[in-house]
Tab-separated table of C-alpha atoms in Angstrom:
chain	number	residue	atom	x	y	z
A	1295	UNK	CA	-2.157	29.014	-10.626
A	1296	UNK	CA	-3.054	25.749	-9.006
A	1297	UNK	CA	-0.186	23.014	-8.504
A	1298	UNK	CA	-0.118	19.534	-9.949
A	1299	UNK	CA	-0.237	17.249	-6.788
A	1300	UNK	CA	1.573	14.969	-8.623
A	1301	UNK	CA	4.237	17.013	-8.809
A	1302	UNK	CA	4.366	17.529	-5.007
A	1303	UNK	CA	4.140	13.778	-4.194
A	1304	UNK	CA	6.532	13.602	-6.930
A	1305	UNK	CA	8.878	16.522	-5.527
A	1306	UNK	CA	8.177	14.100	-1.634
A	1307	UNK	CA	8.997	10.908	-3.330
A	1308	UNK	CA	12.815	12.519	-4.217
A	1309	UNK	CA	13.725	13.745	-1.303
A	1310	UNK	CA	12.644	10.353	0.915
A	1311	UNK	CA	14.642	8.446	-1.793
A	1312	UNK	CA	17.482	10.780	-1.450
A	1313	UNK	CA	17.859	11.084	2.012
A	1314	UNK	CA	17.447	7.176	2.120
A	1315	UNK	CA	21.033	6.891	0.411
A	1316	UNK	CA	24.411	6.327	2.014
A	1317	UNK	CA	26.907	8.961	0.301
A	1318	UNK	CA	29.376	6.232	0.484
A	1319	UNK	CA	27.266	3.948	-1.857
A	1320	UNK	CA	27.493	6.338	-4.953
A	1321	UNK	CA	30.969	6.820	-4.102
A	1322	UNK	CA	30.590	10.033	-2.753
A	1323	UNK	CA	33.248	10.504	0.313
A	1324	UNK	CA	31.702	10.259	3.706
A	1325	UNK	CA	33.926	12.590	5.840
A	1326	UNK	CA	32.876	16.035	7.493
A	1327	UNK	CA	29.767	16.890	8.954
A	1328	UNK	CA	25.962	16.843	7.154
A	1329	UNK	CA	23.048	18.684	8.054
A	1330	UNK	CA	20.897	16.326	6.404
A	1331	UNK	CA	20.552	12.453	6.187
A	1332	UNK	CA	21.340	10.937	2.758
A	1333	UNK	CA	22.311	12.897	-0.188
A	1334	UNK	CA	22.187	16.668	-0.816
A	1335	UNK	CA	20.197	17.832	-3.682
A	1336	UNK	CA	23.406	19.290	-4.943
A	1337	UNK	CA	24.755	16.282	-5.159
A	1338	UNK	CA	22.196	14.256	-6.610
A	1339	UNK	CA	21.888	16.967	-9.525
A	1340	UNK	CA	25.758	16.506	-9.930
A	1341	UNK	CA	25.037	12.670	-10.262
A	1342	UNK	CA	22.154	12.903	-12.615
A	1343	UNK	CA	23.930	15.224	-14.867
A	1344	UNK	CA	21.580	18.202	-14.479
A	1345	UNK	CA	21.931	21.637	-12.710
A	1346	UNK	CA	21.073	22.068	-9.142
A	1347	UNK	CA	18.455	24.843	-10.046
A	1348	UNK	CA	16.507	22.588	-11.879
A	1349	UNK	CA	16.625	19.697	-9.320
A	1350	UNK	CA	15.290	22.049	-7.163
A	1351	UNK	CA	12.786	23.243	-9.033
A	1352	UNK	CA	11.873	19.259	-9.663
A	1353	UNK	CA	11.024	18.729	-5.719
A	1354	UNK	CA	9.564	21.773	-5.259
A	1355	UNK	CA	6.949	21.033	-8.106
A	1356	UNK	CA	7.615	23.319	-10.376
A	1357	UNK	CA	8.945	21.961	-13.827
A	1358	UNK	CA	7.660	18.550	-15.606
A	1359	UNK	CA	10.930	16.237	-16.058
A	1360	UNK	CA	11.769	15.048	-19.426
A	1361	UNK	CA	11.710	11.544	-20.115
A	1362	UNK	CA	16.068	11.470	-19.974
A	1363	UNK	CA	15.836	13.078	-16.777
A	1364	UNK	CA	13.753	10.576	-14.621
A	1365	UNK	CA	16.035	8.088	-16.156
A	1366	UNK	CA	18.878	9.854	-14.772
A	1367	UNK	CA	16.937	9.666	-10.990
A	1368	UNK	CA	16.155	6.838	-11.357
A	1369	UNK	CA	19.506	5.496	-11.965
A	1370	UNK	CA	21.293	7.980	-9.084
A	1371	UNK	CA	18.446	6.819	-6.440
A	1372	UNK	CA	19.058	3.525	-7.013
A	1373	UNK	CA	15.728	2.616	-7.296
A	1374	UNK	CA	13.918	-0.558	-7.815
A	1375	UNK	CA	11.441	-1.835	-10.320
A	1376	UNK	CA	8.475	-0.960	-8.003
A	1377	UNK	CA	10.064	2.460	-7.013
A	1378	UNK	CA	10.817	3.237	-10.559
A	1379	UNK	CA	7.291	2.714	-12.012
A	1380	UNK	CA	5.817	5.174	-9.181
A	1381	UNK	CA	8.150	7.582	-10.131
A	1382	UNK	CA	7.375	7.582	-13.793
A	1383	UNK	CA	3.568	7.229	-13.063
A	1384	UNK	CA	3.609	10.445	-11.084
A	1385	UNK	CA	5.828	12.315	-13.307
A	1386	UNK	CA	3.290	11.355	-16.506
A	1387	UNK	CA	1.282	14.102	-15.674
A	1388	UNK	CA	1.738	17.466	-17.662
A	1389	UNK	CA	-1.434	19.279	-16.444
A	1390	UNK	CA	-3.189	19.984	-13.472
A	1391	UNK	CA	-6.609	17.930	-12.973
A	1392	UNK	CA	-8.881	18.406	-10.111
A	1393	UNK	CA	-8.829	15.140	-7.863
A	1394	UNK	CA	-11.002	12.217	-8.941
A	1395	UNK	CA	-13.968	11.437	-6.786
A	1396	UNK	CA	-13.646	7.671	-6.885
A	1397	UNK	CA	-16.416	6.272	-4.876
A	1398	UNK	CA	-16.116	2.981	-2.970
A	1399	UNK	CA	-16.160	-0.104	-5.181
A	1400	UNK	CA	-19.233	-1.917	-5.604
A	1401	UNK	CA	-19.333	-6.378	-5.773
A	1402	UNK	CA	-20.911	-7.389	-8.140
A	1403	UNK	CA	-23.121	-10.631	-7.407
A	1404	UNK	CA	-20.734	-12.905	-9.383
A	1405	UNK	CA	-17.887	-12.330	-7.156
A	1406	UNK	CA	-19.483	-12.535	-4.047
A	1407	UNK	CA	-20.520	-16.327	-5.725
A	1408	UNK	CA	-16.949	-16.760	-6.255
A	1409	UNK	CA	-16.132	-16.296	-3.286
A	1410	UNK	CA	-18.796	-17.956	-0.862
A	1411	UNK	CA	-17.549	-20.876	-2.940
A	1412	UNK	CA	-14.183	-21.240	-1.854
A	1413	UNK	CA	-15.271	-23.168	0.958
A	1414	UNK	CA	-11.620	-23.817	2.215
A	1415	UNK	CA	-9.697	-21.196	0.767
A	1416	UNK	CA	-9.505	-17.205	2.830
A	1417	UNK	CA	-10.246	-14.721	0.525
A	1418	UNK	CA	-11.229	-10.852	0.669
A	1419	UNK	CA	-11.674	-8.117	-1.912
A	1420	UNK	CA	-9.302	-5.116	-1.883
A	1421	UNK	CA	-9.351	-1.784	-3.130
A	1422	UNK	CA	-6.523	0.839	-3.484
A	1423	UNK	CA	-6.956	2.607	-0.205
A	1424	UNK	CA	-7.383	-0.904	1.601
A	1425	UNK	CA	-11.084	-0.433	1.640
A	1426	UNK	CA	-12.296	-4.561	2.259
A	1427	UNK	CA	-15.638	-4.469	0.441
A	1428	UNK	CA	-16.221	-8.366	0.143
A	1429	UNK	CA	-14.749	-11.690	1.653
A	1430	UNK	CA	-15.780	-14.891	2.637
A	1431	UNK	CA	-16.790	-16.960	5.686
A	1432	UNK	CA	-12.924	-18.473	5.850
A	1433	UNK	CA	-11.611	-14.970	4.952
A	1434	UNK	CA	-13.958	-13.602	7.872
A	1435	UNK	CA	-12.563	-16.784	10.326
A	1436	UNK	CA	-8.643	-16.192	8.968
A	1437	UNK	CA	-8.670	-12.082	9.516
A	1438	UNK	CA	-11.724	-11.053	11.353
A	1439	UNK	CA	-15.268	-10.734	11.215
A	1440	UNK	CA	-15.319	-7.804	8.576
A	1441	UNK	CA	-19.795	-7.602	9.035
A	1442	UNK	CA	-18.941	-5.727	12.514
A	1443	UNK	CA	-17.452	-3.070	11.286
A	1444	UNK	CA	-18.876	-0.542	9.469
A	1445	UNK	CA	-18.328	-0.133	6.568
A	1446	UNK	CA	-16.434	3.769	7.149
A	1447	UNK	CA	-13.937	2.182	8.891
A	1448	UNK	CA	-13.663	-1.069	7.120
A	1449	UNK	CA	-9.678	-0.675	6.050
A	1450	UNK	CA	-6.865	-3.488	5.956
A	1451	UNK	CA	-5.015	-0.768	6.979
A	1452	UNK	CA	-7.074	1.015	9.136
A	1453	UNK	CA	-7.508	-2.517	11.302
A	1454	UNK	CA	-4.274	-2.800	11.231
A	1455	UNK	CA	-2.823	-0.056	12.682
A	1456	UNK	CA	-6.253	0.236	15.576
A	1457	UNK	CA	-7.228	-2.829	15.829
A	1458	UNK	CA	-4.651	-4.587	18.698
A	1459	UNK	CA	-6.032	-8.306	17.733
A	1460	UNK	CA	-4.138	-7.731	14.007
A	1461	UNK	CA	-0.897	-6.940	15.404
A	1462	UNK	CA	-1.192	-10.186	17.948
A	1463	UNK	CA	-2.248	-11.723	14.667
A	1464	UNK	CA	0.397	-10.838	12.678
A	1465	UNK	CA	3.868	-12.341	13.680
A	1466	UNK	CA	5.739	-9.381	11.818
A	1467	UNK	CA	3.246	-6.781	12.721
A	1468	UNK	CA	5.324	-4.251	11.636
A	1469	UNK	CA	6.582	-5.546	8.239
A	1470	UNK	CA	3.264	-6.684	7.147
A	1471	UNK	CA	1.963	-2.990	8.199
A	1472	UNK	CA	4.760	-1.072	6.418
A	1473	UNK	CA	4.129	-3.075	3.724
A	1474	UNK	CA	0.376	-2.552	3.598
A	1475	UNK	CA	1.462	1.515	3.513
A	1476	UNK	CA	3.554	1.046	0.671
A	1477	UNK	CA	1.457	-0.617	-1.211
A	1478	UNK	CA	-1.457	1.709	-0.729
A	1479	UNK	CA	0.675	4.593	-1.966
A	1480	UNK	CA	1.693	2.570	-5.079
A	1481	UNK	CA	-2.058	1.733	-5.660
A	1482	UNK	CA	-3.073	5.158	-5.317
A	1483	UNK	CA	-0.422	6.855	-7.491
A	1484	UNK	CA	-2.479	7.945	-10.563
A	1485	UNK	CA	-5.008	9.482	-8.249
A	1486	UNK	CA	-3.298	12.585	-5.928
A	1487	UNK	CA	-5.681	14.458	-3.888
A	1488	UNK	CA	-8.226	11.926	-3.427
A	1489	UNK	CA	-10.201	12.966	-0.300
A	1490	UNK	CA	-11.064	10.201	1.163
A	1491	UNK	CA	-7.440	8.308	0.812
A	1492	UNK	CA	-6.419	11.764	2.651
A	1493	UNK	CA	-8.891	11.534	5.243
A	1494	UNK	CA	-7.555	8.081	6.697
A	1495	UNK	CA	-4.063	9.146	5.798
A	1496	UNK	CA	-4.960	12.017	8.407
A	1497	UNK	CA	-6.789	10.004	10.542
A	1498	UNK	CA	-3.933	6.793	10.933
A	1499	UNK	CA	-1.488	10.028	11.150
A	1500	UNK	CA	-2.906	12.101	13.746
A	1501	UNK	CA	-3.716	8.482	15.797
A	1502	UNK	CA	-0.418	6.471	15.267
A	1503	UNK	CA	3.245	8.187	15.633
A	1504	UNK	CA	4.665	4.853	13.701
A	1505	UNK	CA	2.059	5.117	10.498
A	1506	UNK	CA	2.856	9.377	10.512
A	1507	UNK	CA	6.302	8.221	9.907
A	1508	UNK	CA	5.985	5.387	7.363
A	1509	UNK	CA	3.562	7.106	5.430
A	1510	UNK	CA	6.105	10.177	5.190
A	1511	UNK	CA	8.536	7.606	4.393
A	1512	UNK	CA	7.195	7.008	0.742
A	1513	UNK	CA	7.913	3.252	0.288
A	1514	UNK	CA	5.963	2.334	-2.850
A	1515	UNK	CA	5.135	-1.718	-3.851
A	1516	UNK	CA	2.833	-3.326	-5.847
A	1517	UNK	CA	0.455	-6.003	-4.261
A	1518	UNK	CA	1.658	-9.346	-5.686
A	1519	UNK	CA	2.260	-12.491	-4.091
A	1520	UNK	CA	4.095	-13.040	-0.457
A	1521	UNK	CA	4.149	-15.076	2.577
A	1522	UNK	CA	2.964	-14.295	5.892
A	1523	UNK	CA	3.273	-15.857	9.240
A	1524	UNK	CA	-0.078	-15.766	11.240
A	1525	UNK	CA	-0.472	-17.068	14.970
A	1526	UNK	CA	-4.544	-17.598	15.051
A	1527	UNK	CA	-5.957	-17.634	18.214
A	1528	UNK	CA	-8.216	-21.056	17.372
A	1529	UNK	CA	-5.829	-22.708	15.019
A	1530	UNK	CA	-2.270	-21.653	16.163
A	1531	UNK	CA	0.428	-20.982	13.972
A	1532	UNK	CA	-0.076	-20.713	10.247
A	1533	UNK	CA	2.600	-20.282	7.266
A	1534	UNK	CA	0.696	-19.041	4.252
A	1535	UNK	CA	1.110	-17.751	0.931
A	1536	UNK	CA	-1.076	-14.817	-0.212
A	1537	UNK	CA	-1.518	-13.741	-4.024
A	1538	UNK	CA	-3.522	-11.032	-5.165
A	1539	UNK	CA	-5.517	-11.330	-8.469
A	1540	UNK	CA	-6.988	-8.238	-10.168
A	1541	UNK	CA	-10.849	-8.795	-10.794
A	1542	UNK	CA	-11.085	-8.205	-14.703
A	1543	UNK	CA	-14.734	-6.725	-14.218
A	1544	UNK	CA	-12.661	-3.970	-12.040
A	1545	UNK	CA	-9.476	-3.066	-11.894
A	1546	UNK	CA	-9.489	-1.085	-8.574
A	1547	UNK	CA	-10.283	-4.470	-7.132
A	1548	UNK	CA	-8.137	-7.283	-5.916
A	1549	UNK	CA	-8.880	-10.818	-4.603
A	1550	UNK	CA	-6.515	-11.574	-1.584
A	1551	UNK	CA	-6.483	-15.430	-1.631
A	1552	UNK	CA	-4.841	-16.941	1.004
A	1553	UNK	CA	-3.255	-20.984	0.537
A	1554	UNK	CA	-0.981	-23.413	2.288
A	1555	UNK	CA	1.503	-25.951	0.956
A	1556	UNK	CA	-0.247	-29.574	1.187
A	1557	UNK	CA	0.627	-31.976	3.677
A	1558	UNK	CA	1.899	-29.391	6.035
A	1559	UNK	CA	0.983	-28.170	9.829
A	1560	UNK	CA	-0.653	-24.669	8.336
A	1561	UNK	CA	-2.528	-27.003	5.556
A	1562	UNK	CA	-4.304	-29.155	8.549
A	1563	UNK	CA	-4.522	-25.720	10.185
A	1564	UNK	CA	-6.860	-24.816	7.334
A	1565	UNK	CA	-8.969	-27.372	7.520
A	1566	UNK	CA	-9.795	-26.841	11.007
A	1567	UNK	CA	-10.360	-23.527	10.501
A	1568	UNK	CA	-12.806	-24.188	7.732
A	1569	UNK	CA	-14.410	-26.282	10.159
A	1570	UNK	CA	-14.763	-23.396	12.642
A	1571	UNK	CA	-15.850	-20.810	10.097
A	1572	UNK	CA	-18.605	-23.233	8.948
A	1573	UNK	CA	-20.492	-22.828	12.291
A	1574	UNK	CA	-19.161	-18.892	11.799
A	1575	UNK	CA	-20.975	-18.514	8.695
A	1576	UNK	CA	-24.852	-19.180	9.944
A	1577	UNK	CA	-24.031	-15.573	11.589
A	1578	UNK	CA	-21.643	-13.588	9.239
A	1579	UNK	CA	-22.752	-12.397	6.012
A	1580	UNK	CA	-19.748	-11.791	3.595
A	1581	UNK	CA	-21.617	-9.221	1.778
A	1582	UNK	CA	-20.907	-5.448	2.863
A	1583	UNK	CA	-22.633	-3.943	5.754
């Protein structure tokens, strides 16, 4: 009988949440010794209100949770809003189905327009496993010159985690990457299995001791809005805000638009870069390799 991988990343999820938790801050009591970081699976089934057979049987991916039940985890784990979505998205499966071959998106002319118009503005195209398939000449000048690569290895997080330019880029390399992980798990929730997600997972693991272990971690988020702080080698420090906007035509896709507050040092630093990248664009093409 074949397995529901959701219920196996679900059955994963648990036990990184659980063994995330302080006893202490569910008022469990902290003396004597523990095998295990976190909370026992005993004691989270005590906490939820259900036996510790069936808790079990939840992590190893057995048994479908009822609706009551993930409320329960939810509340024990102490999750948050991003958390508790993933957790409800992978448990909303109640039959096994085969991975989903989901090929690499495809730009449509219109948003490559879009984009080659923002003439001061970064911007690149996202898809759930990071893939970059589109960007602009300032997105190019911001980030890196995304035509060079080919187009196999042309992941956000893939660059991130081999290329050493993007952690000198970066200022908080590491929460910028961890979040990048997090996200990609999020984004990827409602398809387990996928093979080519788990061909860079393997990959980034078998390459990178820190990824092996954030990627184990289970940190879900969604891709939103943020700040970032980027020290360009031609422009110097920059201070920008970064939204992502789902493209309606697609909704695998997201536009990564990248903006500074007027009148400030990261705003000017813009400018010049827009400068920079105009020269840059006579030789970079922002459309896929």
């Amino acid at each position: 009988m074949n397995r529901d991988p959701h219920r196996n990343d679900l059955g994963e999820f648990l036990k990184a949440r659980r063994a995330q938790l302080d006893p202490a801050s569910v008022g469990l009591p902290v003396g004597g010794s523990r095998r295990v970081a976190g909370l026992r699976r005993e004691e989270v089934a005590v906490l939820a209100a259900i036996s510790t057979d069936y808790y079990a049987r939840l992590e190893q991916g057995r048994i479908q949770p009822s609706p009551s039940v993930l409320e329960s985890l939810a509340r024990v784990l102490r999750l948050d809003d991003d958390q508790r979505a993933y957790l409800y998205e992978l448990a909303d499966k109640h039959e096994y189905r085969p991975p989903r071959r989901r090929p690499r998106p495809k730009i449509q002319p219109q948003l490559q327009r879009m984009l080659d118009d923002m003439a001061h503005t970064p911007a690149f195209v996202i898809g759930p496993r990071t893939e970059i398939v589109a960007w602009n000449a300032m997105g190019a000048a911001l980030i890196t010159d995304f035509g060079k690569i080919p187009e196999k290895q042309r992941y956000y997080i893939r660059l991130l985690i081999t290329d050493p330019a993007m952690r000198e880029l970066y200022a908080d390399w590491e929460g910028v990457t961890r979040l990048a992980i997090a996200q990609m798990r999020m984004h990827n929730a409602n398809n387990p299995g996928d093979p080519q997600l788990a061909a860079l997972v393997g990959e980034l693991s078998v390459r990178d001791d820190q990824f092996r272990r954030w990627w184990a971690a289970h940190d879900v988020a969604t891709r939103g809005t943020g700040t970032k702080h980027l020290r360009h080698p031609v422009v110097g420090d920059l201070h920008l805000d970064w939204n992502a906007v789902t493209w309606g035509a697609d909704s695998d896709l997201q536009i990564i638009v990248w903006t500074a507050e007027p009148n400030t040092p990261s705003h000017d630093g813009l400018r010049l870069l827009s400068s920079w990248a105009a020269d840059l664009s006579q030789t970079t093409s922002g459309s896929p390799a």
